[in-house]
Amino acid sequence: MSGSTGSNDDIKSASGSNAGSTTTQPAAPGGSALASDIANALEPMFNKFFDKLALRDEIAQYKREKELNEWREEQAKQWRDKQSEILEKLQAASTSGVRGAQAAPATPVLTTPRLPFMSPSSVPRYLQEAQPRGNSGASAYSGTPQTSAQKPDKFDDKWYIDLSERNNDICKAVDLSQIFDILGDGWSKAWDIASTAESLSKSKDIQQILADYRNACTNIRRGLSAPKVSEQTYQDAFGFLATAVQKHVAAKPGLQQSLYWYDTHNTPIKRGDDRKRKPDGVFSTTYVPALKWSDIAVVVEIKNDDMASTAHHVRGQILQDFIDMTETLPRRFMIGLTLAQHGYIYVYVCVPGGIYYAQLGGLHLAGETKPSTGNANPTVDDQRVVAFLLLLQERLCKDSGHLTGSNIGLPAKFSFGDIPDMLVDGESSDMHQSITVCLGLSEKDMAKGGIYGRHWHLRGQRTWVYPAQLKRKITGQPDKIDDVFFKFQWGFDGDGEIDVHRFVLERGVPHVPELLQTATIEGKAYGTHGQKFKGEAMVMEYVGKSVKSLFGNNALCMPSTIIDIFAGYVHTLVAAAGIDDNGQYALHRDISIGNLMVTEDGSPYIIDWGCGRVCAEDDGPRSSAKEMIGTAVYMGIRMIAGCNSRSVIDDLESMFLVLAHYVWFTYGEESEFSEDLWSIANLHRVKVTRVSWLMAKDNLFYYMGGSEKLPEALRALVESLYELLFPPNFSNGMLNAKSLDPRRKDFDVSKWLGAFDNAANIASKESNMHMPNLEMLRKHVRTNSNRRISFIDEPSLPPQEVTNKENCSPNLPDNSFDELLSEGSKANLPQTPTQHGSKKRPSDLTNFSGNKKHRM
């Protein structure tokens, strides 16, 4: 057929040309009509032919996708078989170590020739073109490895149910009065007055609103009287009620309208990642043509009579709404409503660390007051719902739950004095009034990478970090403007990040950013499940970008530059961990790619001391649940094995993992283990791969996809640090959950200095670049040779950390690592909340989130 008819384009061109000739060329009498008849007769034939071609293409595409899926399943099966073999060897090795066997463990080194992650020989020919290309496959896994919460591929019923079930332990049913206690005294007093039976029955406002609502429901009364009311009917009815309240408030003198009702169940609202979601309805603090999540003060989700208002599906939608509402700006509280079975309405309140819900009342003309019963008189439950909607109009005009009370939007300017209940640190009470924080990016830019932090989840610590400007008024002088970072976080009551950060600054620990202004919010309104939270606001000096910005820049970053930067990080960690004259020291406990910063001139900084701890040498061990604090993919091997003791060695090991990540990303090739080394698709896989990766020196570069391009100086540094951290047969006892870290006996800062000196000497053969940070480390080692390094024998965590189990890892068994790796334990390991999902494009490096907290 192709030989006689030509290509599709040829056919179309020919038919178009013929059609054109019938209209533009002269024709004999009657010729025009004849050509038209011929064209009309041929048109169905051509259309049928083109439809067949399209169908053939669709069938071919389906076959290609089917073959690709089958190939992927086969690759996954091969991976599982290989990992099962490694598990068996690790289990045998670890069990042998626990029993005191002297023989060296079987090391799971794969001695077969290294193949590309996707072997071309095993991929169908026409699929090979779709495989990743480039000098390094590392970019495929360069997303945010320490992401602190699962991120959905799509928002569907399964996602909402899973979200609700994962957060079930922080969702608590309470009495309605307790909801207002959580919101604060002003809410409680106003509700106590408005909700009495006498106030409800005698309120002319409520009666008028319900009358207007009944009139609006004329056309849907049949739907409301049905045995099972549909979601659309409830949607229309609640919209009528919300509109009646809004019109009544707008028309009555003395009442200030602060909320605007939007029916959004057919109107998607764009998130920062350009994906869209459609809550069923929202109350906004502003009247705008295009809603943003930051504009929403109250969110509403509606279902039919087949679903309860507290079902996981509808509750999961409310929880996702709360996550989206704080995508770009922190909030002190959020409010949601659900309407479902029998017209029951529940109110949800989200405060730091917990979600509380209670039955508010019922929708009038539903449930007990259905039109079919002939009872049009509202019940107390119906009146209570109207009273609550009126209270929202009254209270949210003063404080809609945003950080500064009302929605400041982005770009934004505010002072610490604008934040309700904030206690500002300063030399004078009016100092904070002369300081203005300017968040200069737009909301879209902020959501797409201008904001860092661990803020897209609902439990534990939550942080928002913005590049900003600090404007200070100085009497008799021009305003001083500095580039800064502004950070706000909801943290655990007690010692917070400000305290630890100040401690290391006061000790003169280098490479820690200066704090320019700090403040805190404290109050019982933010306590959840008996655990109090507090807010911390910090303005700190600008310290550049994450060390991630160096990844892949091997043409710009000489090996000597990398050596000098990481020498600075070592200096900070060992200086903080040295015992001072008061017997105190500090551990960071969350070293990760996002907490290691570097300026344009190569100055290193360590930020985010929120997981850190100021310790006293004579504290002594305390009992503790097995909390795991840190970023999973950079957590020390003893930490992910569930070991109790913690020391600066674990912080240094995390730093080593960041360095290894840099080396692989910049110089390595994609390997079959890449995803498990640097992403959190499955925590169990990460644990297994981590141990097998570091079990022997031969594995070190093999698992990272080779190192042929790696400069000699960086290779020497990585190998030297590996030998300091992972002595031969380290799994025999080092991974025993109850044992102390055997590395602490031989720990010597001078050995770490020696590793950097050796690498620097090799690098100097190619470049004589000055290394100021390495010189500072040398000086520190010389002047502090007698300063001891202490260890936490057990993680003596404050009670508040024990009671809040938000982390990247589940509770771990109290015995050795061999049981952790057994198939029985494997079945009990849930997926990590730090799951990032699939591979990322190189451009996703810019969407890196820099300050992550993980607490269990």
PDB file of C-alpha atoms in Angstrom, residues 147-296:
ATOM      1  CA  THR A 147      12.439  14.583  51.663  1.00  0.00           C
ATOM      2  CA  SER A 148      10.497  14.291  54.873  1.00  0.00           C
ATOM      3  CA  ALA A 149       7.111  13.130  53.698  1.00  0.00           C
ATOM      4  CA  GLN A 150       5.642  10.967  50.994  1.00  0.00           C
ATOM      5  CA  LYS A 151       4.673  12.902  47.897  1.00  0.00           C
ATOM      6  CA  PRO A 152       1.905  11.449  45.725  1.00  0.00           C
ATOM      7  CA  ASP A 153       2.159  10.742  42.037  1.00  0.00           C
ATOM      8  CA  LYS A 154      -1.500  11.647  41.838  1.00  0.00           C
ATOM      9  CA  PHE A 155      -4.225  12.689  44.241  1.00  0.00           C
ATOM     10  CA  ASP A 156      -6.755   9.869  44.259  1.00  0.00           C
ATOM     11  CA  ASP A 157      -8.910   7.981  46.746  1.00  0.00           C
ATOM     12  CA  LYS A 158      -6.083   5.644  47.690  1.00  0.00           C
ATOM     13  CA  TRP A 159      -3.742   8.548  48.453  1.00  0.00           C
ATOM     14  CA  TYR A 160      -6.264  10.286  50.710  1.00  0.00           C
ATOM     15  CA  ILE A 161      -7.046   7.103  52.629  1.00  0.00           C
ATOM     16  CA  ASP A 162      -3.335   6.335  53.078  1.00  0.00           C
ATOM     17  CA  LEU A 163      -2.664   9.913  54.213  1.00  0.00           C
ATOM     18  CA  SER A 164      -5.380   9.705  56.853  1.00  0.00           C
ATOM     19  CA  GLU A 165      -4.246   6.286  58.085  1.00  0.00           C
ATOM     20  CA  ARG A 166      -0.593   7.394  58.320  1.00  0.00           C
ATOM     21  CA  ASN A 167      -1.597  10.354  60.456  1.00  0.00           C
ATOM     22  CA  ASN A 168      -4.230   8.554  62.475  1.00  0.00           C
ATOM     23  CA  ASP A 169      -2.167   8.764  65.669  1.00  0.00           C
ATOM     24  CA  ILE A 170      -2.135  12.578  65.608  1.00  0.00           C
ATOM     25  CA  CYS A 171      -5.879  12.897  64.846  1.00  0.00           C
ATOM     26  CA  LYS A 172      -7.970  13.019  67.986  1.00  0.00           C
ATOM     27  CA  ALA A 173     -11.726  13.291  68.557  1.00  0.00           C
ATOM     28  CA  VAL A 174     -12.558  15.852  71.270  1.00  0.00           C
ATOM     29  CA  ASP A 175     -15.550  17.718  72.638  1.00  0.00           C
ATOM     30  CA  LEU A 176     -16.632  20.757  70.680  1.00  0.00           C
ATOM     31  CA  SER A 177     -15.684  23.039  73.575  1.00  0.00           C
ATOM     32  CA  GLN A 178     -12.122  21.750  73.412  1.00  0.00           C
ATOM     33  CA  ILE A 179     -11.881  22.838  69.772  1.00  0.00           C
ATOM     34  CA  PHE A 180     -12.341  26.431  70.870  1.00  0.00           C
ATOM     35  CA  ASP A 181      -9.954  25.995  73.800  1.00  0.00           C
ATOM     36  CA  ILE A 182      -7.298  24.967  71.272  1.00  0.00           C
ATOM     37  CA  LEU A 183      -7.978  28.041  69.135  1.00  0.00           C
ATOM     38  CA  GLY A 184      -7.553  30.327  72.150  1.00  0.00           C
ATOM     39  CA  ASP A 185      -9.338  32.260  74.862  1.00  0.00           C
ATOM     40  CA  GLY A 186     -10.971  34.731  72.486  1.00  0.00           C
ATOM     41  CA  TRP A 187     -12.624  31.924  70.576  1.00  0.00           C
ATOM     42  CA  SER A 188     -13.750  30.123  73.729  1.00  0.00           C
ATOM     43  CA  LYS A 189     -15.404  33.178  75.250  1.00  0.00           C
ATOM     44  CA  ALA A 190     -17.169  34.150  72.031  1.00  0.00           C
ATOM     45  CA  TRP A 191     -18.459  30.612  71.493  1.00  0.00           C
ATOM     46  CA  ASP A 192     -19.638  30.235  75.079  1.00  0.00           C
ATOM     47  CA  ILE A 193     -21.853  33.286  74.569  1.00  0.00           C
ATOM     48  CA  ALA A 194     -23.100  32.417  71.079  1.00  0.00           C
ATOM     49  CA  SER A 195     -23.811  28.700  71.615  1.00  0.00           C
ATOM     50  CA  THR A 196     -26.124  28.684  74.603  1.00  0.00           C
ATOM     51  CA  ALA A 197     -29.579  27.280  73.889  1.00  0.00           C
ATOM     52  CA  GLU A 198     -31.165  30.615  74.671  1.00  0.00           C
ATOM     53  CA  SER A 199     -28.810  32.519  72.370  1.00  0.00           C
ATOM     54  CA  LEU A 200     -29.417  30.093  69.527  1.00  0.00           C
ATOM     55  CA  SER A 201     -33.211  30.098  69.810  1.00  0.00           C
ATOM     56  CA  LYS A 202     -33.575  33.868  70.223  1.00  0.00           C
ATOM     57  CA  SER A 203     -31.023  34.970  67.641  1.00  0.00           C
ATOM     58  CA  LYS A 204     -32.845  36.824  64.887  1.00  0.00           C
ATOM     59  CA  ASP A 205     -29.748  36.613  62.724  1.00  0.00           C
ATOM     60  CA  ILE A 206     -29.769  32.813  62.821  1.00  0.00           C
ATOM     61  CA  GLN A 207     -33.514  32.604  62.152  1.00  0.00           C
ATOM     62  CA  GLN A 208     -33.299  34.966  59.184  1.00  0.00           C
ATOM     63  CA  ILE A 209     -30.336  33.104  57.685  1.00  0.00           C
ATOM     64  CA  LEU A 210     -32.131  29.755  58.003  1.00  0.00           C
ATOM     65  CA  ALA A 211     -35.259  31.224  56.388  1.00  0.00           C
ATOM     66  CA  ASP A 212     -33.231  32.493  53.434  1.00  0.00           C
ATOM     67  CA  TYR A 213     -31.543  29.105  53.227  1.00  0.00           C
ATOM     68  CA  ARG A 214     -34.881  27.238  53.114  1.00  0.00           C
ATOM     69  CA  ASN A 215     -36.107  29.447  50.299  1.00  0.00           C
ATOM     70  CA  ALA A 216     -32.919  28.799  48.325  1.00  0.00           C
ATOM     71  CA  CYS A 217     -33.351  25.033  48.753  1.00  0.00           C
ATOM     72  CA  THR A 218     -36.752  24.933  47.021  1.00  0.00           C
ATOM     73  CA  ASN A 219     -35.424  23.207  43.907  1.00  0.00           C
ATOM     74  CA  ILE A 220     -33.390  20.575  45.770  1.00  0.00           C
ATOM     75  CA  ARG A 221     -35.894  19.561  48.466  1.00  0.00           C
ATOM     76  CA  ARG A 222     -36.668  16.342  46.657  1.00  0.00           C
ATOM     77  CA  GLY A 223     -32.970  15.465  46.698  1.00  0.00           C
ATOM     78  CA  LEU A 224     -32.708  16.344  50.392  1.00  0.00           C
ATOM     79  CA  SER A 225     -35.688  14.105  51.217  1.00  0.00           C
ATOM     80  CA  ALA A 226     -34.246  11.088  49.352  1.00  0.00           C
ATOM     81  CA  PRO A 227     -33.346   7.980  51.398  1.00  0.00           C
ATOM     82  CA  LYS A 228     -29.705   8.596  50.420  1.00  0.00           C
ATOM     83  CA  VAL A 229     -28.723  12.160  49.704  1.00  0.00           C
ATOM     84  CA  SER A 230     -26.203  12.650  46.897  1.00  0.00           C
ATOM     85  CA  GLU A 231     -22.965  14.570  47.177  1.00  0.00           C
ATOM     86  CA  GLN A 232     -24.180  17.151  44.658  1.00  0.00           C
ATOM     87  CA  THR A 233     -27.307  17.827  46.714  1.00  0.00           C
ATOM     88  CA  TYR A 234     -25.270  18.356  49.868  1.00  0.00           C
ATOM     89  CA  GLN A 235     -22.891  20.530  47.833  1.00  0.00           C
ATOM     90  CA  ASP A 236     -25.732  22.770  46.666  1.00  0.00           C
ATOM     91  CA  ALA A 237     -27.333  22.918  50.109  1.00  0.00           C
ATOM     92  CA  PHE A 238     -24.163  23.918  51.948  1.00  0.00           C
ATOM     93  CA  GLY A 239     -23.467  26.514  49.260  1.00  0.00           C
ATOM     94  CA  PHE A 240     -26.915  28.009  49.842  1.00  0.00           C
ATOM     95  CA  LEU A 241     -26.252  28.167  53.594  1.00  0.00           C
ATOM     96  CA  ALA A 242     -22.790  29.716  53.214  1.00  0.00           C
ATOM     97  CA  THR A 243     -24.151  32.277  50.744  1.00  0.00           C
ATOM     98  CA  ALA A 244     -27.037  33.150  53.068  1.00  0.00           C
ATOM     99  CA  VAL A 245     -24.589  33.808  55.908  1.00  0.00           C
ATOM    100  CA  GLN A 246     -22.340  35.889  53.659  1.00  0.00           C
ATOM    101  CA  LYS A 247     -25.205  38.027  52.338  1.00  0.00           C
ATOM    102  CA  HIS A 248     -26.611  38.541  55.815  1.00  0.00           C
ATOM    103  CA  VAL A 249     -23.277  39.724  57.204  1.00  0.00           C
ATOM    104  CA  ALA A 250     -22.702  42.034  54.228  1.00  0.00           C
ATOM    105  CA  ALA A 251     -26.147  43.624  54.534  1.00  0.00           C
ATOM    106  CA  LYS A 252     -26.353  44.120  58.283  1.00  0.00           C
ATOM    107  CA  PRO A 253     -24.786  47.263  59.782  1.00  0.00           C
ATOM    108  CA  GLY A 254     -22.232  46.585  62.459  1.00  0.00           C
ATOM    109  CA  LEU A 255     -21.155  43.202  61.072  1.00  0.00           C
ATOM    110  CA  GLN A 256     -17.871  43.134  59.189  1.00  0.00           C
ATOM    111  CA  GLN A 257     -17.582  40.638  56.342  1.00  0.00           C
ATOM    112  CA  SER A 258     -14.240  38.858  56.449  1.00  0.00           C
ATOM    113  CA  LEU A 259     -14.871  35.607  54.553  1.00  0.00           C
ATOM    114  CA  TYR A 260     -16.026  34.918  51.029  1.00  0.00           C
ATOM    115  CA  TRP A 261     -17.556  31.597  50.019  1.00  0.00           C
ATOM    116  CA  TYR A 262     -16.267  29.829  46.904  1.00  0.00           C
ATOM    117  CA  ASP A 263     -17.805  26.648  45.484  1.00  0.00           C
ATOM    118  CA  THR A 264     -14.620  25.021  44.154  1.00  0.00           C
ATOM    119  CA  HIS A 265     -15.617  21.399  43.544  1.00  0.00           C
ATOM    120  CA  ASN A 266     -15.347  22.144  39.817  1.00  0.00           C
ATOM    121  CA  THR A 267     -12.662  24.832  40.129  1.00  0.00           C
ATOM    122  CA  PRO A 268      -9.097  23.548  40.550  1.00  0.00           C
ATOM    123  CA  ILE A 269      -6.641  25.548  42.658  1.00  0.00           C
ATOM    124  CA  LYS A 270      -3.036  25.387  41.491  1.00  0.00           C
ATOM    125  CA  ARG A 271      -0.346  24.165  43.852  1.00  0.00           C
ATOM    126  CA  GLY A 272       3.296  25.222  43.763  1.00  0.00           C
ATOM    127  CA  ASP A 273       4.264  22.209  41.621  1.00  0.00           C
ATOM    128  CA  ASP A 274       1.670  23.303  39.011  1.00  0.00           C
ATOM    129  CA  ARG A 275      -0.593  20.398  39.886  1.00  0.00           C
ATOM    130  CA  LYS A 276      -4.165  21.256  40.791  1.00  0.00           C
ATOM    131  CA  ARG A 277      -6.606  20.136  43.439  1.00  0.00           C
ATOM    132  CA  LYS A 278     -10.291  20.838  43.891  1.00  0.00           C
ATOM    133  CA  PRO A 279     -11.600  21.098  47.443  1.00  0.00           C
ATOM    134  CA  ASP A 280     -15.381  21.094  47.474  1.00  0.00           C
ATOM    135  CA  GLY A 281     -15.546  24.599  48.901  1.00  0.00           C
ATOM    136  CA  VAL A 282     -13.498  27.218  50.683  1.00  0.00           C
ATOM    137  CA  PHE A 283     -13.898  30.397  52.677  1.00  0.00           C
ATOM    138  CA  SER A 284     -11.308  32.923  51.563  1.00  0.00           C
ATOM    139  CA  THR A 285     -10.094  36.032  53.351  1.00  0.00           C
ATOM    140  CA  THR A 286      -9.978  37.930  50.058  1.00  0.00           C
ATOM    141  CA  TYR A 287     -12.297  38.311  47.104  1.00  0.00           C
ATOM    142  CA  VAL A 288     -10.121  37.427  44.115  1.00  0.00           C
ATOM    143  CA  PRO A 289     -10.824  35.979  40.668  1.00  0.00           C
ATOM    144  CA  ALA A 290      -8.074  33.355  40.943  1.00  0.00           C
ATOM    145  CA  LEU A 291      -7.737  31.653  44.319  1.00  0.00           C
ATOM    146  CA  LYS A 292      -4.416  30.614  45.843  1.00  0.00           C
ATOM    147  CA  TRP A 293      -4.035  28.154  48.680  1.00  0.00           C
ATOM    148  CA  SER A 294      -2.591  30.885  50.876  1.00  0.00           C
ATOM    149  CA  ASP A 295      -5.868  32.828  50.511  1.00  0.00           C
ATOM    150  CA  ILE A 296      -7.926  30.054  52.091  1.00  0.00           C
TER     151      ILE A 296
END
